[in-house]
mmCIF file of C-alpha atoms in Angstrom:
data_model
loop_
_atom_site.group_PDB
_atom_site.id
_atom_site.type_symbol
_atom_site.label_atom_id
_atom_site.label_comp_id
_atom_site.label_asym_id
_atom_site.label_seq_id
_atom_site.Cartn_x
_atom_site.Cartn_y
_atom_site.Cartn_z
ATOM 1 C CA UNK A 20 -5.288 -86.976 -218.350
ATOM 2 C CA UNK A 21 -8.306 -89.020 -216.998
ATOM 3 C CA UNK A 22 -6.023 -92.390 -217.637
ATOM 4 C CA UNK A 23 -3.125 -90.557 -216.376
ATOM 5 C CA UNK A 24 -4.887 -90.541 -213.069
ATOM 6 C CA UNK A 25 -6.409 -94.392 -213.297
ATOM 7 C CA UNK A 26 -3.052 -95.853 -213.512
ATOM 8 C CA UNK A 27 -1.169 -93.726 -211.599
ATOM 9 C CA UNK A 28 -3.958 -94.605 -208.645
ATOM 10 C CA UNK A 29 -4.462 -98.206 -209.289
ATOM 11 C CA UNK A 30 -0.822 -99.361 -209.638
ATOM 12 C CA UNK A 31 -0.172 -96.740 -206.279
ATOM 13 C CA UNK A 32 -2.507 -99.125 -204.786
ATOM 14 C CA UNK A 33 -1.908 -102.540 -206.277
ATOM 15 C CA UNK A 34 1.899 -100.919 -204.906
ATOM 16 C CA UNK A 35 1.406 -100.034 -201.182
ATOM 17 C CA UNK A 36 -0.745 -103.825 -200.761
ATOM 18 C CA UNK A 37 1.879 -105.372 -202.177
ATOM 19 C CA UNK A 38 4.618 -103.232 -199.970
ATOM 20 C CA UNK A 39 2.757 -103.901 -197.305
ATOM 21 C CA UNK A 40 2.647 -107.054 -197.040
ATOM 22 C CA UNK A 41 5.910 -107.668 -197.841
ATOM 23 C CA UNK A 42 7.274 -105.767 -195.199
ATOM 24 C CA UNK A 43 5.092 -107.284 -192.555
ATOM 25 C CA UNK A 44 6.505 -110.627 -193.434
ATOM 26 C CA UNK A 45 10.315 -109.477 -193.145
ATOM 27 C CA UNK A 46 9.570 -108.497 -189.798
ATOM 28 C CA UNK A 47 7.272 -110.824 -188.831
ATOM 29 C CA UNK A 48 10.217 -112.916 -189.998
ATOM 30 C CA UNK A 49 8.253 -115.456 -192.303
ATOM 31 C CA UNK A 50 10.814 -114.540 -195.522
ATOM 32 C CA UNK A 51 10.091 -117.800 -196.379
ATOM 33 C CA UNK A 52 6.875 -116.877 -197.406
ATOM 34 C CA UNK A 53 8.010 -114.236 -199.680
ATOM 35 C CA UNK A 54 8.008 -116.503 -202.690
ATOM 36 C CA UNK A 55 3.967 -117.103 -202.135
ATOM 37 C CA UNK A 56 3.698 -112.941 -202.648
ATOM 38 C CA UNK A 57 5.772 -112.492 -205.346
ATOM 39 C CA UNK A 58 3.883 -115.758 -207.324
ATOM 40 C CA UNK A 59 0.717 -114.495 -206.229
ATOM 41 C CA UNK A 60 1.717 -110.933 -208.011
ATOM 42 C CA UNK A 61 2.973 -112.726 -211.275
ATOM 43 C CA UNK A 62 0.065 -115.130 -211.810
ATOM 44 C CA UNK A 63 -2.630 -112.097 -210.917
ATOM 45 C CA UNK A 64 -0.360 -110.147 -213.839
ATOM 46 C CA UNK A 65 -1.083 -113.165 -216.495
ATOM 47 C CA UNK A 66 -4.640 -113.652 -215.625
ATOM 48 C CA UNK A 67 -4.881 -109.490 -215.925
ATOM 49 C CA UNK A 68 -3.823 -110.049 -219.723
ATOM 50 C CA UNK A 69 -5.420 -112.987 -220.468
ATOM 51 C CA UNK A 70 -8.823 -111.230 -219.260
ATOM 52 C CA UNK A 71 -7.903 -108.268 -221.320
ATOM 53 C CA UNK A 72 -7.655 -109.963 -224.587
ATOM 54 C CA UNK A 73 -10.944 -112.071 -223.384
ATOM 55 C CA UNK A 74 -12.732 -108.999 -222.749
ATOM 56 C CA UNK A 75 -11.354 -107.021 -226.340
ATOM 57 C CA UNK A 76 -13.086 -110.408 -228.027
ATOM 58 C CA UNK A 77 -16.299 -110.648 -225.941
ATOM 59 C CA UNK A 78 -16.709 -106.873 -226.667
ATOM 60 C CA UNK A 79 -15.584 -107.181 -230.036
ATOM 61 C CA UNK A 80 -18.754 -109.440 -231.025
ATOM 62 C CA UNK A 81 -21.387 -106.800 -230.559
ATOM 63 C CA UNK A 82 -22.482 -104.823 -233.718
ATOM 64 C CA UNK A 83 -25.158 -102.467 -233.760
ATOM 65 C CA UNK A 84 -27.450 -101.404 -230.949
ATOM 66 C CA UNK A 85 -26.170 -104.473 -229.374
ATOM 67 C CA UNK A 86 -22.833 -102.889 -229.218
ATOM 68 C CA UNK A 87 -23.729 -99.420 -228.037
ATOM 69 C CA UNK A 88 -26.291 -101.614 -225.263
ATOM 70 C CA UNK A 89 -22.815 -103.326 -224.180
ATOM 71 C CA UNK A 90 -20.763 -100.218 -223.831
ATOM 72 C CA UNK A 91 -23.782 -98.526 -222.152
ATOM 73 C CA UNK A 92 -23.508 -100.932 -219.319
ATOM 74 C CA UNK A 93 -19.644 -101.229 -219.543
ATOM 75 C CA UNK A 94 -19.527 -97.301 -218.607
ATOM 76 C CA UNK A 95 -22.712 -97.964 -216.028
ATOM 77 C CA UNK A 96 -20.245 -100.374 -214.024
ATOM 78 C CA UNK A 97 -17.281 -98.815 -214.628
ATOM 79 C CA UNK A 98 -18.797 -95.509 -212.824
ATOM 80 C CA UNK A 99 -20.145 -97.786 -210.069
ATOM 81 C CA UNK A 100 -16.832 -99.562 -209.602
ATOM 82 C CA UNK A 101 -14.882 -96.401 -209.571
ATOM 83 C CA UNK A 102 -17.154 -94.528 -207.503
ATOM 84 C CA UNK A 103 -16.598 -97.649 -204.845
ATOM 85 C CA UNK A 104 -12.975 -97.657 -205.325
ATOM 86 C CA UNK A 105 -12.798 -93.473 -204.143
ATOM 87 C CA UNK A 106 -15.220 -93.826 -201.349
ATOM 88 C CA UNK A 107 -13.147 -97.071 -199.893
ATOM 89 C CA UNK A 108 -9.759 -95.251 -200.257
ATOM 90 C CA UNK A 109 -11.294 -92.069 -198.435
ATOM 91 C CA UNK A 110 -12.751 -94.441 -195.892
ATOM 92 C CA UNK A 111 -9.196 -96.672 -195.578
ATOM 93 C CA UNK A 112 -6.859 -94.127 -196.230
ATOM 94 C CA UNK A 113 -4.899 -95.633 -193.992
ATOM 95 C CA UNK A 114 -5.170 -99.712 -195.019
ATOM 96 C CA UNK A 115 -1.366 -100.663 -193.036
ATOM 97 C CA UNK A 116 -3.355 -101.926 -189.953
ATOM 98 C CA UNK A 117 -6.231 -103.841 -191.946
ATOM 99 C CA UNK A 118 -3.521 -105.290 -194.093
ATOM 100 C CA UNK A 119 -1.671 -106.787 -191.959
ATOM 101 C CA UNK A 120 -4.271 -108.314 -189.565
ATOM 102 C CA UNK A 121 -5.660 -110.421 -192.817
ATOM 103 C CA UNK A 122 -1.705 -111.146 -193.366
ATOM 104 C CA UNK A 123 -1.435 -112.416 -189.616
ATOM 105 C CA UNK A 124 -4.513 -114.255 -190.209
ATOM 106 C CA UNK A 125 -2.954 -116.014 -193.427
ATOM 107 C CA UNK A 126 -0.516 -116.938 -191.377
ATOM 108 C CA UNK A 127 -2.201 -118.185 -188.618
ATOM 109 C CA UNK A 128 -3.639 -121.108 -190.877
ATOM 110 C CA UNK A 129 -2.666 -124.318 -191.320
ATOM 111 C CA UNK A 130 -1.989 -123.420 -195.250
ATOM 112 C CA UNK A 131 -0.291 -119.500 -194.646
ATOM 113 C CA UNK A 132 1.034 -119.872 -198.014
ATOM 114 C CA UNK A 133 -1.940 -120.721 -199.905
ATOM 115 C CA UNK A 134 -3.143 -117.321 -197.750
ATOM 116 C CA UNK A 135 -0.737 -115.088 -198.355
ATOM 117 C CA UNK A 136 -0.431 -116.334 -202.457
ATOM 118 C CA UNK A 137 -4.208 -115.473 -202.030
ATOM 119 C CA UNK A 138 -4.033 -111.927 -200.924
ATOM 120 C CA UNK A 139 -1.353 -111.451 -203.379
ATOM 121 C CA UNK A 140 -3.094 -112.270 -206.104
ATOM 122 C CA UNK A 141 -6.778 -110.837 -205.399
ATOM 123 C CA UNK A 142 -5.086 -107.925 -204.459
ATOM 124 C CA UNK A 143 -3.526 -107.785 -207.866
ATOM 125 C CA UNK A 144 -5.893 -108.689 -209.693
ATOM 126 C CA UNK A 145 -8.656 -106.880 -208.491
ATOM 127 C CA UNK A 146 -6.786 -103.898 -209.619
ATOM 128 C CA UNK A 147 -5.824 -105.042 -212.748
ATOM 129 C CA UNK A 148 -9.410 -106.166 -213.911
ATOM 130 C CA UNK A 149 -10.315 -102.262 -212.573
ATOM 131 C CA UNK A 150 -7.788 -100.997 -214.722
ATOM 132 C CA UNK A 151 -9.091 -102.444 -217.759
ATOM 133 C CA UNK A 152 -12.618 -101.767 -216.995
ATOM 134 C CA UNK A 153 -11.855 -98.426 -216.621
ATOM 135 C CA UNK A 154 -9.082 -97.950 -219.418
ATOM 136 C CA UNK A 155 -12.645 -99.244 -221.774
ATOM 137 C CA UNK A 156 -14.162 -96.627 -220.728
ATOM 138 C CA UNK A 157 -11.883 -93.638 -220.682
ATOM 139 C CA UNK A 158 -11.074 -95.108 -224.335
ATOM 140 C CA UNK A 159 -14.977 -94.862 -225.994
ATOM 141 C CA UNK A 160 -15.656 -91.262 -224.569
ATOM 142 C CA UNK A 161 -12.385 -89.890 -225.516
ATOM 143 C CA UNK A 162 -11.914 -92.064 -228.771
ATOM 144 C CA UNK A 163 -8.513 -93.761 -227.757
ATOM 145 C CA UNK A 164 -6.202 -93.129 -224.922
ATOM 146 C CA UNK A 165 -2.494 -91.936 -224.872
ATOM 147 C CA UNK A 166 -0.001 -94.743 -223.972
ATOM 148 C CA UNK A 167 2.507 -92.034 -222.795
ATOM 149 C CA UNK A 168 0.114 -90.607 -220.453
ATOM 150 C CA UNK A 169 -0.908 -94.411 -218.958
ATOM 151 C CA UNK A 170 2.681 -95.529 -219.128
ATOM 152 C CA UNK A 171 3.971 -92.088 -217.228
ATOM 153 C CA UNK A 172 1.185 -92.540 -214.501
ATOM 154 C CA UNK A 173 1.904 -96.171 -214.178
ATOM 155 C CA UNK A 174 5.369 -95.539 -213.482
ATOM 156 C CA UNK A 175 4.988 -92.299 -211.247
ATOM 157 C CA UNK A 176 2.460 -95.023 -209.308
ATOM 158 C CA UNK A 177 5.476 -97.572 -209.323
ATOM 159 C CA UNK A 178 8.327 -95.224 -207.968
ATOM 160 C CA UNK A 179 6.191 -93.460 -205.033
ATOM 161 C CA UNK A 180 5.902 -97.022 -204.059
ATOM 162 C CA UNK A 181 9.654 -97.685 -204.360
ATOM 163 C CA UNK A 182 10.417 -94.591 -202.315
ATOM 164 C CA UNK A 183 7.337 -95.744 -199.554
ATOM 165 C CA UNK A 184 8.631 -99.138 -198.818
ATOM 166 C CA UNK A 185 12.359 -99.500 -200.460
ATOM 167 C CA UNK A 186 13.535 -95.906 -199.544
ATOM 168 C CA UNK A 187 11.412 -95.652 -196.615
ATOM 169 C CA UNK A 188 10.471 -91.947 -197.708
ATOM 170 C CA UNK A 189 7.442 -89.998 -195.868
ATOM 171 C CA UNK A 190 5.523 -89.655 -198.795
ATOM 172 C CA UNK A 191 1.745 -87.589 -198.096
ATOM 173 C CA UNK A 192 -0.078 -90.307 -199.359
ATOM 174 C CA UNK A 193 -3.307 -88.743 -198.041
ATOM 175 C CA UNK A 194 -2.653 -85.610 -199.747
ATOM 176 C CA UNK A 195 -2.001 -87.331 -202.961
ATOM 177 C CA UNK A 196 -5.565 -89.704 -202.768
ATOM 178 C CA UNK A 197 -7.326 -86.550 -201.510
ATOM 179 C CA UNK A 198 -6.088 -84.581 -204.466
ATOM 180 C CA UNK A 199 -7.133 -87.288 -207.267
ATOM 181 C CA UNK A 200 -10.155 -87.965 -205.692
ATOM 182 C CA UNK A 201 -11.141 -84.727 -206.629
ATOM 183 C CA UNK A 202 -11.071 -85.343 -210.405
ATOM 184 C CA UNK A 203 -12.006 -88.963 -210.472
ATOM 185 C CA UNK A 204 -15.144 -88.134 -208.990
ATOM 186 C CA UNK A 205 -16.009 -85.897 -212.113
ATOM 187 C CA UNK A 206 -14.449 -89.137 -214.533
ATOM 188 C CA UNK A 207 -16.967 -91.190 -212.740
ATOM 189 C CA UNK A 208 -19.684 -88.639 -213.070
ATOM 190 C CA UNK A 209 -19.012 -88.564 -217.139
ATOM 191 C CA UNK A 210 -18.653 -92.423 -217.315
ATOM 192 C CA UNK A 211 -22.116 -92.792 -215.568
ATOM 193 C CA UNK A 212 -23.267 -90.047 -217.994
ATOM 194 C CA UNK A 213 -21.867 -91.093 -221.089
ATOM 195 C CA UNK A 214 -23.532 -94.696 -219.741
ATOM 196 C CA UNK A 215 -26.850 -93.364 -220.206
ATOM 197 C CA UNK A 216 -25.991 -91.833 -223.570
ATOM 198 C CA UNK A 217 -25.098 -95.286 -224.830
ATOM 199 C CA UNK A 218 -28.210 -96.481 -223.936
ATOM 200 C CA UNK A 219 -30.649 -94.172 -225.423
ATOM 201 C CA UNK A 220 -28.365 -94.818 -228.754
ATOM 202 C CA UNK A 221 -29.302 -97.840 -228.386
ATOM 203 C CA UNK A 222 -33.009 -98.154 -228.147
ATOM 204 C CA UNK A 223 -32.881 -98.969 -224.133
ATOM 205 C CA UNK A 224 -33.838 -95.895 -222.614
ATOM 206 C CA UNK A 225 -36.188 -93.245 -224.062
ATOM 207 C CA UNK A 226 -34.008 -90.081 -225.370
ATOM 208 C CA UNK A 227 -36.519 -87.139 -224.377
ATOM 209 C CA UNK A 228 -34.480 -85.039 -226.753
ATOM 210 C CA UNK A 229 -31.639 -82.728 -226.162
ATOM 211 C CA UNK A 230 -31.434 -79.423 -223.239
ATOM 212 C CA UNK A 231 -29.437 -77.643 -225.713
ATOM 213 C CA UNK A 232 -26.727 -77.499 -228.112
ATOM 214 C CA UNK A 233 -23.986 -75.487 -227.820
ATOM 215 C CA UNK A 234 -21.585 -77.279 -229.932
ATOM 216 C CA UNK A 235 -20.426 -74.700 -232.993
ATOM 217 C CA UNK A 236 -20.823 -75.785 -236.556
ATOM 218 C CA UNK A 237 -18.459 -77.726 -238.691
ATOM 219 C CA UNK A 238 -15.773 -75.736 -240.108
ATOM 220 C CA UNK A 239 -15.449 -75.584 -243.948
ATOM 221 C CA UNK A 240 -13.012 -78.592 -243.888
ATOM 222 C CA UNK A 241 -15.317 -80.769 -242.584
ATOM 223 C CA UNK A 242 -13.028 -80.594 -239.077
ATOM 224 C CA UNK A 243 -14.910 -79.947 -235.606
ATOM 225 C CA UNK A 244 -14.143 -76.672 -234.195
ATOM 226 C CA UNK A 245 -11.469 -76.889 -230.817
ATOM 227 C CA UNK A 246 -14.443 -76.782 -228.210
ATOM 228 C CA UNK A 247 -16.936 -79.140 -230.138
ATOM 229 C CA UNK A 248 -17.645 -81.793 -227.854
ATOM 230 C CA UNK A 249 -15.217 -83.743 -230.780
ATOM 231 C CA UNK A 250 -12.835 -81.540 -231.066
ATOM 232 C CA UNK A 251 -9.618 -81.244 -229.560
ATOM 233 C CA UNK A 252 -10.199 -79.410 -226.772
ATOM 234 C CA UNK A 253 -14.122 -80.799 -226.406
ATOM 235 C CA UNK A 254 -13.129 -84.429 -226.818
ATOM 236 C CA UNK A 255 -10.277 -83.506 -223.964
ATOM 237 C CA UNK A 256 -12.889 -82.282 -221.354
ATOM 238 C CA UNK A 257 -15.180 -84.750 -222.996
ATOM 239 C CA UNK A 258 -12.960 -88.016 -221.600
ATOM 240 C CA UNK A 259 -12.211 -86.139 -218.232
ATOM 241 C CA UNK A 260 -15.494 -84.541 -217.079
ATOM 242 C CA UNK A 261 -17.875 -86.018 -219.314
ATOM 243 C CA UNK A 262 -18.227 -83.054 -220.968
ATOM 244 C CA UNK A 263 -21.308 -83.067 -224.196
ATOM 245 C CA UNK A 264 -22.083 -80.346 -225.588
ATOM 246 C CA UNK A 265 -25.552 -81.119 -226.782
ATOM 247 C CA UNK A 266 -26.616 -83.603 -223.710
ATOM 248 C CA UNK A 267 -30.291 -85.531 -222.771
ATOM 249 C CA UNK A 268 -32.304 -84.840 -220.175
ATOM 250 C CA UNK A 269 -31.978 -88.294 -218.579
ATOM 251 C CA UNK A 270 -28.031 -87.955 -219.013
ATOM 252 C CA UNK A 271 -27.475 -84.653 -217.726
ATOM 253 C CA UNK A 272 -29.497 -85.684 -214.748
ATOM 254 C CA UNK A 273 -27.345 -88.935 -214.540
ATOM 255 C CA UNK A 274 -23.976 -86.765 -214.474
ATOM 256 C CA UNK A 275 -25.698 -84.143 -212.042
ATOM 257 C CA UNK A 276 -26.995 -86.779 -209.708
ATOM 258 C CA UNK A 277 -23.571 -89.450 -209.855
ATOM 259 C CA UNK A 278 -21.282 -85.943 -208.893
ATOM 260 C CA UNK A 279 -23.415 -84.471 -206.200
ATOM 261 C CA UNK A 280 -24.172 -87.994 -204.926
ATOM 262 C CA UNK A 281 -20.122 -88.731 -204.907
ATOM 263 C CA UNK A 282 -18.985 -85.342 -204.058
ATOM 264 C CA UNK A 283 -21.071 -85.421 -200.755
ATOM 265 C CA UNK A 284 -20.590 -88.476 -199.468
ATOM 266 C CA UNK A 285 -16.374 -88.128 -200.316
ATOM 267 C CA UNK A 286 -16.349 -84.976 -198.657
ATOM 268 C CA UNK A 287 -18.574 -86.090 -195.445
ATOM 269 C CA UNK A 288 -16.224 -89.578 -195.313
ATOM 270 C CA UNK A 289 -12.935 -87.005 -195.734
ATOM 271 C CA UNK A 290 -14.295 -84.107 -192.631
ATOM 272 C CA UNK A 291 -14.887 -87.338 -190.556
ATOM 273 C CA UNK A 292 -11.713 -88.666 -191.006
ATOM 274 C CA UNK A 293 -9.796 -85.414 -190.780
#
């Protein structure tokens, strides 16, 4: 479910930029410029999978505590970045007018299509490099992630766009960040928390010991039990809230702290805005 929700939001996103932009320059009538977006958008998708496989060989080469060390701070800035990402959409929920004045900028320069290939492809990218930052993440607390699930939100993300910008449907967009919001605050909460858990695995931070365990025995089989935090119901809650059933001190007060912190300041940014 959690990557459900990170694709679905980041290719909604990397979507309505994209649609954005390219509307303003239809009827700003600059068409010509169209070829600048659209290279932008393919160049920001090959430098997304080229970092990808960089990143699966850079993370590949720790063993050890160094590998647990690595992951610690991969969740660390993964909650940091995702945490930034839901407290600028709450803040720019709507990012039409903003868009377009760095667009007419662009334009305004001597080199607009150098500008507009630009926003194109940090746009892109940005979200792409998120995505994979993110997809890590959701991968080491849940032990893999389900390609259906990431596919299926990718293209949900994909045709809300379509119907935005090609159908010109009145889609609640607010309603829809609003609602996701929600959860992602409680992925980002269990990525910071699962953060801190890597790191006392791995010699960095002092584990104090554990504030209880309520994950049930084995069963006979040797299989975990459906609400051990590795079983199938556990490891499900586990990947979306950061669920643990036997967690630290220091990392229950890093998920406590991330979701209060987060959960205030999205709901004080939303009641402003509403």
């Amino acid at each position: 479910m959690a990557e459900f929700l990170i694709m679905f939001r980041e290719v909604l996103e990397a979507s309505l930029i994209i649609g954005i932009l390219y509307t303003f320059l239809v009827q700003s009538k600059k068409t010509h410029l169209t070829n600048q977006l659209w290279n932008g958008v393919g160049l920001a998708i090959i430098a997304s999978v080229i970092f990808s496989f960089l990143f699966q060989i850079f993370a590949g080469g720790f063993q050890g505590n160094a590998s647990k060390i690595f992951e610690g701070f991969v969740m660390i800035a993964a909650s940091l970045v995702l945490g930034t990402m839901i407290i600028w959409m709450a803040k720019n929920i709507n990012i039409k007018a903003q868009l377009e004045k760095e667009a007419e900028d662009a334009m305004s320069s001597s080199n607009a299509g150098v500008g507009i290939f630009s926003l194109a492809f940090i746009a892109v990218f940005s979200e792409g490099v998120e995505i994979i930052l993110f997809m890590y993440s959701v991968m080491l607390t849940s032990n893999g992630i389900s390609i259906i699930s990431s596919t299926l939100g990718s293209l949900i993300g994909l045709f809300i766009g379509y119907l935005i910008f090609v159908k010109g449907k009145n889609v609640p967009l607010k309603q829809f960040f609003n609602f996701t919001s929600i959860f992602l605050i409680f992925v980002c909460a269990g990525m910071m928390a699962y953060g801190v858990h890597e790191l006392e695995s791995g010699g960095l931070i002092t584990d104090y010991g554990r504030l209880w365990d309520i994950n049930p025995p084995k069963n006979l089989d040797g299989t975990y039990p459906l609400f051990h935090d590795k079983g199938m119901i556990g490891s499900l809650f586990k990947g979306f809230f950061g669920y643990n059933g036997n967690p630290s001190l220091i990392e229950f007060i890093a998920w406590l702290t991330t979701l209060i912190t987060m959960g205030y300041s999205w709901k004080k940014i939303t009641s402003k805005n509403s």
